[in-house]
């Protein structure tokens, strides 16, 4: 269930069906570029899932049955992954459709982690789903080593060891973008000009560094993080106070909120809440940004 890997509740692993999911954070300095690594094994009780973006780049080593991963914007890309797939920096939902039993190991970067982790130009892969082995040369050997292991913790150790040995945090703009991302994470309604002043550059300079390192503009990342905060604040068990949530998070009116939720989740707010309620009614954990589609 790759939704567990993509959401802010990544430590949740309890499900009413047989699914082994475990996540791990890596210590500093790798933590600056890698949000988490994870292992997943099991068969999900739905056809496919939409996962809202978090501003990250995601690599998935497919070790079991194929997974079809799709991104529909800005240009439609889809991969039937038999070895793995790579999702570039994105601010729209990704669709995952397992062909059978999921057995996978994944890497989720921070917003600034694409280049330090994969050595790839973020703008060249932004908004795309690509074959992992073709896109990241190191992936072939890592996957071959993972296939020789059976213990999930040993698999996570192997990936963590590779990342620790090969991370490149030398980009001179990394520190500044990292600080700006943290400020947006704390308050996604902050004016971008104010953030630029805080980190000591002009608005235009920050835009250019974000384009190079994050591949999303500060404004696009702020909008993404604001929707993420909204989804985390929804109580799917009860009535949703849309007007209050919109006001608290800086939307001028509910129509703008609806537009942004649809942009980032692929569905309307009402559809999103209905999917969440159907999911948790089966005893499954609430997962912000997750939209399962039934069989």
Tab-separated table of C-alpha atoms in Angstrom:
chain	number	residue	atom	x	y	z
A	1	UNK	CA	0.000	0.000	0.000
A	2	UNK	CA	2.147	2.808	-1.317
A	3	UNK	CA	-0.148	5.439	0.183
A	4	UNK	CA	1.412	4.670	3.536
A	5	UNK	CA	4.763	5.652	2.099
A	6	UNK	CA	3.589	8.896	0.583
A	7	UNK	CA	1.675	10.426	3.466
A	8	UNK	CA	2.718	12.312	6.562
A	9	UNK	CA	1.476	9.401	8.715
A	10	UNK	CA	4.182	7.186	7.316
A	11	UNK	CA	4.643	5.284	10.560
A	12	UNK	CA	1.127	3.836	10.414
A	13	UNK	CA	1.167	0.160	9.517
A	14	UNK	CA	-1.992	-1.330	11.051
A	15	UNK	CA	-4.513	-2.485	8.458
A	16	UNK	CA	-7.463	-4.920	8.538
A	17	UNK	CA	-5.847	-6.924	5.740
A	18	UNK	CA	-2.517	-8.706	5.536
A	19	UNK	CA	0.025	-6.031	4.690
A	20	UNK	CA	3.540	-5.567	6.062
A	21	UNK	CA	4.629	-1.945	5.933
A	22	UNK	CA	7.599	-0.491	7.775
A	23	UNK	CA	9.303	2.877	7.406
A	24	UNK	CA	12.591	4.252	8.642
A	25	UNK	CA	14.172	7.672	8.912
A	26	UNK	CA	17.922	8.056	8.430
A	27	UNK	CA	19.971	10.335	10.672
A	28	UNK	CA	21.761	13.505	9.694
A	29	UNK	CA	23.190	14.572	7.351
A	30	UNK	CA	21.246	12.201	5.057
A	31	UNK	CA	17.981	13.310	6.685
A	32	UNK	CA	18.342	16.674	4.944
A	33	UNK	CA	17.677	14.992	1.595
A	34	UNK	CA	15.805	11.781	2.514
A	35	UNK	CA	12.490	11.980	4.339
A	36	UNK	CA	12.201	8.202	4.756
A	37	UNK	CA	12.842	4.778	3.284
A	38	UNK	CA	10.230	2.029	3.450
A	39	UNK	CA	9.410	-1.611	2.800
A	40	UNK	CA	5.965	-2.890	1.798
A	41	UNK	CA	4.562	-6.348	1.121
A	42	UNK	CA	0.957	-7.465	0.670
A	43	UNK	CA	-2.116	-7.328	-1.545
A	44	UNK	CA	-4.419	-4.311	-1.321
A	45	UNK	CA	-8.248	-4.612	-1.374
A	46	UNK	CA	-8.761	-1.926	-4.002
A	47	UNK	CA	-8.044	-1.461	-7.711
A	48	UNK	CA	-5.725	1.512	-7.541
A	49	UNK	CA	-4.850	4.491	-5.372
A	50	UNK	CA	-4.298	8.191	-5.857
A	51	UNK	CA	-1.621	9.756	-3.659
A	52	UNK	CA	-1.477	13.519	-3.186
A	53	UNK	CA	1.965	15.110	-3.624
A	54	UNK	CA	4.275	16.143	-0.803
A	55	UNK	CA	6.900	18.026	-2.832
A	56	UNK	CA	9.213	15.010	-2.893
A	57	UNK	CA	10.890	12.778	-5.452
A	58	UNK	CA	10.032	9.102	-4.971
A	59	UNK	CA	11.923	5.975	-6.057
A	60	UNK	CA	10.287	2.550	-5.799
A	61	UNK	CA	12.133	-0.740	-6.265
A	62	UNK	CA	9.546	-3.276	-7.483
A	63	UNK	CA	10.490	-6.724	-6.158
A	64	UNK	CA	7.166	-8.500	-6.703
A	65	UNK	CA	4.356	-8.209	-9.229
A	66	UNK	CA	4.408	-5.179	-11.569
A	67	UNK	CA	2.970	-1.819	-10.538
A	68	UNK	CA	1.531	0.660	-13.024
A	69	UNK	CA	2.393	4.199	-11.909
A	70	UNK	CA	0.891	7.198	-13.699
A	71	UNK	CA	1.115	10.974	-13.602
A	72	UNK	CA	-1.482	12.887	-15.607
A	73	UNK	CA	-0.080	16.424	-15.465
A	74	UNK	CA	1.707	18.434	-16.839
A	75	UNK	CA	2.267	15.692	-19.410
A	76	UNK	CA	0.706	12.266	-19.123
A	77	UNK	CA	3.319	9.643	-18.298
A	78	UNK	CA	2.795	6.053	-17.249
A	79	UNK	CA	5.171	3.175	-16.463
A	80	UNK	CA	4.331	-0.490	-16.032
A	81	UNK	CA	7.154	-1.083	-13.627
A	82	UNK	CA	8.613	-4.561	-13.378
A	83	UNK	CA	11.869	-3.366	-11.767
A	84	UNK	CA	10.992	0.031	-10.364
A	85	UNK	CA	9.777	3.546	-11.076
A	86	UNK	CA	10.903	7.080	-10.295
A	87	UNK	CA	8.455	9.920	-9.697
A	88	UNK	CA	10.052	13.319	-10.287
A	89	UNK	CA	9.163	16.397	-8.206
A	90	UNK	CA	5.432	16.892	-8.653
A	91	UNK	CA	2.474	18.867	-7.362
A	92	UNK	CA	-0.342	16.689	-8.730
A	93	UNK	CA	-1.544	13.296	-7.572
A	94	UNK	CA	0.134	10.084	-8.718
A	95	UNK	CA	-1.885	6.935	-9.459
A	96	UNK	CA	-0.549	3.506	-8.470
A	97	UNK	CA	-2.196	0.311	-9.691
A	98	UNK	CA	-0.677	-2.966	-8.415
A	99	UNK	CA	-0.938	-5.953	-10.760
A	100	UNK	CA	-0.903	-8.409	-7.854
A	101	UNK	CA	1.071	-8.715	-4.636
A	102	UNK	CA	3.120	-5.639	-3.803
A	103	UNK	CA	6.696	-6.280	-2.735
A	104	UNK	CA	8.606	-3.019	-2.836
A	105	UNK	CA	11.248	-0.852	-1.215
A	106	UNK	CA	11.063	2.903	-1.592
A	107	UNK	CA	12.930	6.149	-1.047
A	108	UNK	CA	11.098	9.422	-0.398
A	109	UNK	CA	13.232	12.533	-0.631
A	110	UNK	CA	12.684	15.877	0.992
A	111	UNK	CA	11.761	18.761	-1.311
A	112	UNK	CA	15.470	19.510	-1.850
A	113	UNK	CA	16.584	15.877	-2.154
A	114	UNK	CA	16.320	14.994	-5.842
A	115	UNK	CA	19.810	16.016	-6.908
A	116	UNK	CA	21.631	14.990	-3.677
A	117	UNK	CA	20.082	11.493	-3.719
A	118	UNK	CA	19.822	10.599	-7.395
A	119	UNK	CA	22.283	12.980	-9.041
A	120	UNK	CA	19.518	14.019	-11.421
A	121	UNK	CA	18.497	17.472	-12.624
A	122	UNK	CA	15.113	18.006	-10.893
A	123	UNK	CA	13.651	20.140	-13.682
A	124	UNK	CA	14.338	17.398	-16.259
A	125	UNK	CA	12.187	14.828	-14.453
A	126	UNK	CA	9.594	17.107	-12.795
A	127	UNK	CA	6.018	15.914	-13.198
A	128	UNK	CA	7.035	12.609	-14.764
A	129	UNK	CA	6.939	8.926	-13.894
A	130	UNK	CA	9.999	7.141	-15.288
A	131	UNK	CA	11.579	3.708	-15.309
A	132	UNK	CA	13.827	3.614	-12.230
A	133	UNK	CA	16.680	1.527	-13.616
A	134	UNK	CA	16.894	3.556	-16.819
A	135	UNK	CA	16.805	6.872	-14.958
A	136	UNK	CA	19.100	6.162	-11.997
A	137	UNK	CA	22.151	4.053	-12.912
A	138	UNK	CA	22.807	2.909	-9.325
A	139	UNK	CA	19.318	1.385	-9.097
A	140	UNK	CA	20.180	-1.780	-11.035
A	141	UNK	CA	22.857	-2.948	-8.586
A	142	UNK	CA	20.806	-1.904	-5.557
A	143	UNK	CA	17.808	-3.874	-6.806
A	144	UNK	CA	19.956	-6.945	-7.544
A	145	UNK	CA	21.258	-6.803	-3.970
A	146	UNK	CA	17.729	-6.388	-2.561
A	147	UNK	CA	16.550	-9.480	-4.424
A	148	UNK	CA	19.208	-11.548	-2.643
A	149	UNK	CA	17.735	-10.600	0.744
A	150	UNK	CA	14.599	-11.853	2.473
A	151	UNK	CA	14.593	-9.849	5.704
A	152	UNK	CA	12.860	-6.446	5.337
A	153	UNK	CA	15.127	-4.808	7.900
A	154	UNK	CA	18.212	-5.973	6.028
A	155	UNK	CA	16.733	-4.488	2.852
A	156	UNK	CA	16.270	-1.153	4.597
A	157	UNK	CA	19.818	-1.381	5.979
A	158	UNK	CA	21.150	-1.901	2.466
A	159	UNK	CA	19.343	1.136	1.036
A	160	UNK	CA	20.285	3.280	4.027
A	161	UNK	CA	23.921	2.277	3.617
A	162	UNK	CA	23.939	3.226	-0.056
A	163	UNK	CA	22.351	6.604	0.634
A	164	UNK	CA	24.736	7.368	3.478
A	165	UNK	CA	27.771	6.531	1.354
A	166	UNK	CA	26.656	8.387	-1.775
A	167	UNK	CA	24.626	11.438	-0.721
A	168	UNK	CA	25.906	14.719	-2.203
A	169	UNK	CA	24.993	17.785	-0.150
A	170	UNK	CA	27.527	20.183	-1.661
A	171	UNK	CA	25.197	22.319	-3.785
A	172	UNK	CA	25.726	25.926	-2.605
A	173	UNK	CA	22.018	26.751	-2.803
A	174	UNK	CA	20.862	23.751	-0.788
A	175	UNK	CA	21.022	25.404	2.636
A	176	UNK	CA	18.980	28.406	1.572
A	177	UNK	CA	16.284	26.361	-0.173
A	178	UNK	CA	16.127	24.007	2.794
A	179	UNK	CA	15.523	26.955	5.142
A	180	UNK	CA	12.839	28.359	2.854
A	181	UNK	CA	11.093	24.974	2.610
A	182	UNK	CA	11.111	24.714	6.420
A	183	UNK	CA	9.528	28.159	6.733
A	184	UNK	CA	6.809	27.197	4.253
A	185	UNK	CA	6.272	23.941	6.125
A	186	UNK	CA	5.708	25.855	9.351
A	187	UNK	CA	3.317	28.318	7.700
A	188	UNK	CA	2.405	27.801	4.023
A	189	UNK	CA	0.481	31.105	3.999
A	190	UNK	CA	3.656	33.199	4.471
A	191	UNK	CA	4.323	35.647	1.623
A	192	UNK	CA	7.165	34.416	-0.575
A	193	UNK	CA	8.800	37.861	-0.512
A	194	UNK	CA	8.959	37.649	3.294
A	195	UNK	CA	10.590	34.213	3.130
A	196	UNK	CA	13.128	35.484	0.591
A	197	UNK	CA	14.069	38.344	2.926
A	198	UNK	CA	14.409	35.950	5.851
A	199	UNK	CA	16.873	33.737	3.957
A	200	UNK	CA	18.753	36.771	2.641
A	201	UNK	CA	17.949	36.911	-1.083
A	202	UNK	CA	15.518	38.621	-3.446
A	203	UNK	CA	12.214	37.073	-4.443
A	204	UNK	CA	13.564	36.480	-7.956
A	205	UNK	CA	16.751	34.844	-6.691
A	206	UNK	CA	14.757	32.460	-4.490
A	207	UNK	CA	12.511	31.581	-7.432
A	208	UNK	CA	15.566	30.715	-9.541
A	209	UNK	CA	17.160	28.579	-6.831
A	210	UNK	CA	13.904	26.723	-6.259
A	211	UNK	CA	13.600	26.062	-9.978
A	212	UNK	CA	17.069	24.528	-9.978
A	213	UNK	CA	16.962	22.580	-6.697
A	214	UNK	CA	13.280	21.906	-5.903
A	215	UNK	CA	11.812	22.057	-9.451
A	216	UNK	CA	8.693	23.657	-7.970
A	217	UNK	CA	8.431	27.394	-7.446
A	218	UNK	CA	8.051	28.620	-3.854
A	219	UNK	CA	4.460	29.590	-4.685
A	220	UNK	CA	3.604	26.133	-6.057
A	221	UNK	CA	5.228	24.415	-3.083
A	222	UNK	CA	3.356	26.699	-0.682
A	223	UNK	CA	0.060	25.819	-2.350
A	224	UNK	CA	0.889	22.120	-2.162
A	225	UNK	CA	1.806	22.356	1.536
A	226	UNK	CA	-1.351	24.338	2.265
A	227	UNK	CA	-3.512	21.597	0.714
A	228	UNK	CA	-1.505	19.004	2.645
A	229	UNK	CA	-2.213	20.872	5.895
A	230	UNK	CA	-5.902	21.037	4.961
A	231	UNK	CA	-6.123	17.290	4.297
A	232	UNK	CA	-4.404	16.550	7.600
A	233	UNK	CA	-6.943	18.746	9.366
A	234	UNK	CA	-10.005	16.967	7.978
A	235	UNK	CA	-11.851	14.751	10.441
A	236	UNK	CA	-13.451	12.196	8.148
A	237	UNK	CA	-15.472	10.825	11.073
A	238	UNK	CA	-17.638	13.946	11.340
A	239	UNK	CA	-18.868	17.023	9.514
A	240	UNK	CA	-16.128	18.972	7.746
A	241	UNK	CA	-16.028	22.704	8.524
A	242	UNK	CA	-14.872	23.745	5.052
A	243	UNK	CA	-15.403	27.460	5.572
A	244	UNK	CA	-13.388	27.468	8.794
A	245	UNK	CA	-10.582	25.402	7.292
A	246	UNK	CA	-10.462	27.674	4.246
A	247	UNK	CA	-10.225	30.796	6.393
A	248	UNK	CA	-7.588	29.348	8.738
A	249	UNK	CA	-5.345	28.376	5.840
A	250	UNK	CA	-5.705	31.582	3.860
A	251	UNK	CA	-8.134	30.705	1.072
A	252	UNK	CA	-10.176	33.750	0.100
A	253	UNK	CA	-13.245	31.643	-0.699
A	254	UNK	CA	-14.395	28.042	-0.841
A	255	UNK	CA	-14.241	27.850	-4.645
A	256	UNK	CA	-10.470	28.423	-4.557
A	257	UNK	CA	-10.141	25.712	-1.915
A	258	UNK	CA	-12.101	23.272	-4.105
A	259	UNK	CA	-9.919	24.090	-7.109
A	260	UNK	CA	-6.683	23.531	-5.183
A	261	UNK	CA	-7.856	20.276	-3.584
A	262	UNK	CA	-8.876	18.946	-6.997
A	263	UNK	CA	-5.534	20.052	-8.461
A	264	UNK	CA	-3.514	18.164	-5.844
A	265	UNK	CA	-5.633	15.087	-5.126
A	266	UNK	CA	-7.261	14.559	-8.527
A	267	UNK	CA	-10.754	14.553	-6.978
A	268	UNK	CA	-13.178	17.048	-5.452
A	269	UNK	CA	-13.181	17.659	-1.677
A	270	UNK	CA	-16.506	15.807	-1.310
A	271	UNK	CA	-15.168	12.817	-3.264
A	272	UNK	CA	-12.006	12.848	-1.163
A	273	UNK	CA	-13.927	12.815	2.122
A	274	UNK	CA	-16.237	10.048	0.877
A	275	UNK	CA	-13.231	7.906	-0.077
A	276	UNK	CA	-11.627	8.512	3.320
A	277	UNK	CA	-14.844	7.579	5.143
A	278	UNK	CA	-15.263	4.397	3.137
A	279	UNK	CA	-11.658	3.477	3.890
A	280	UNK	CA	-11.764	4.043	7.641
A	281	UNK	CA	-15.196	2.390	7.943
A	282	UNK	CA	-13.396	-0.894	7.169
A	283	UNK	CA	-11.107	-0.383	10.169
A	284	UNK	CA	-8.229	1.002	8.105
A	285	UNK	CA	-6.039	3.889	9.335
A	286	UNK	CA	-6.803	7.446	8.221
A	287	UNK	CA	-4.212	8.498	5.636
A	288	UNK	CA	-4.106	12.135	4.581
A	289	UNK	CA	-3.860	12.555	0.825
A	290	UNK	CA	-4.926	8.981	0.024
A	291	UNK	CA	-7.809	8.169	-2.346
A	292	UNK	CA	-8.413	4.414	-2.909
A	293	UNK	CA	-10.548	3.413	-5.876
A	294	UNK	CA	-12.680	0.276	-5.332
A	295	UNK	CA	-12.383	-2.922	-7.335
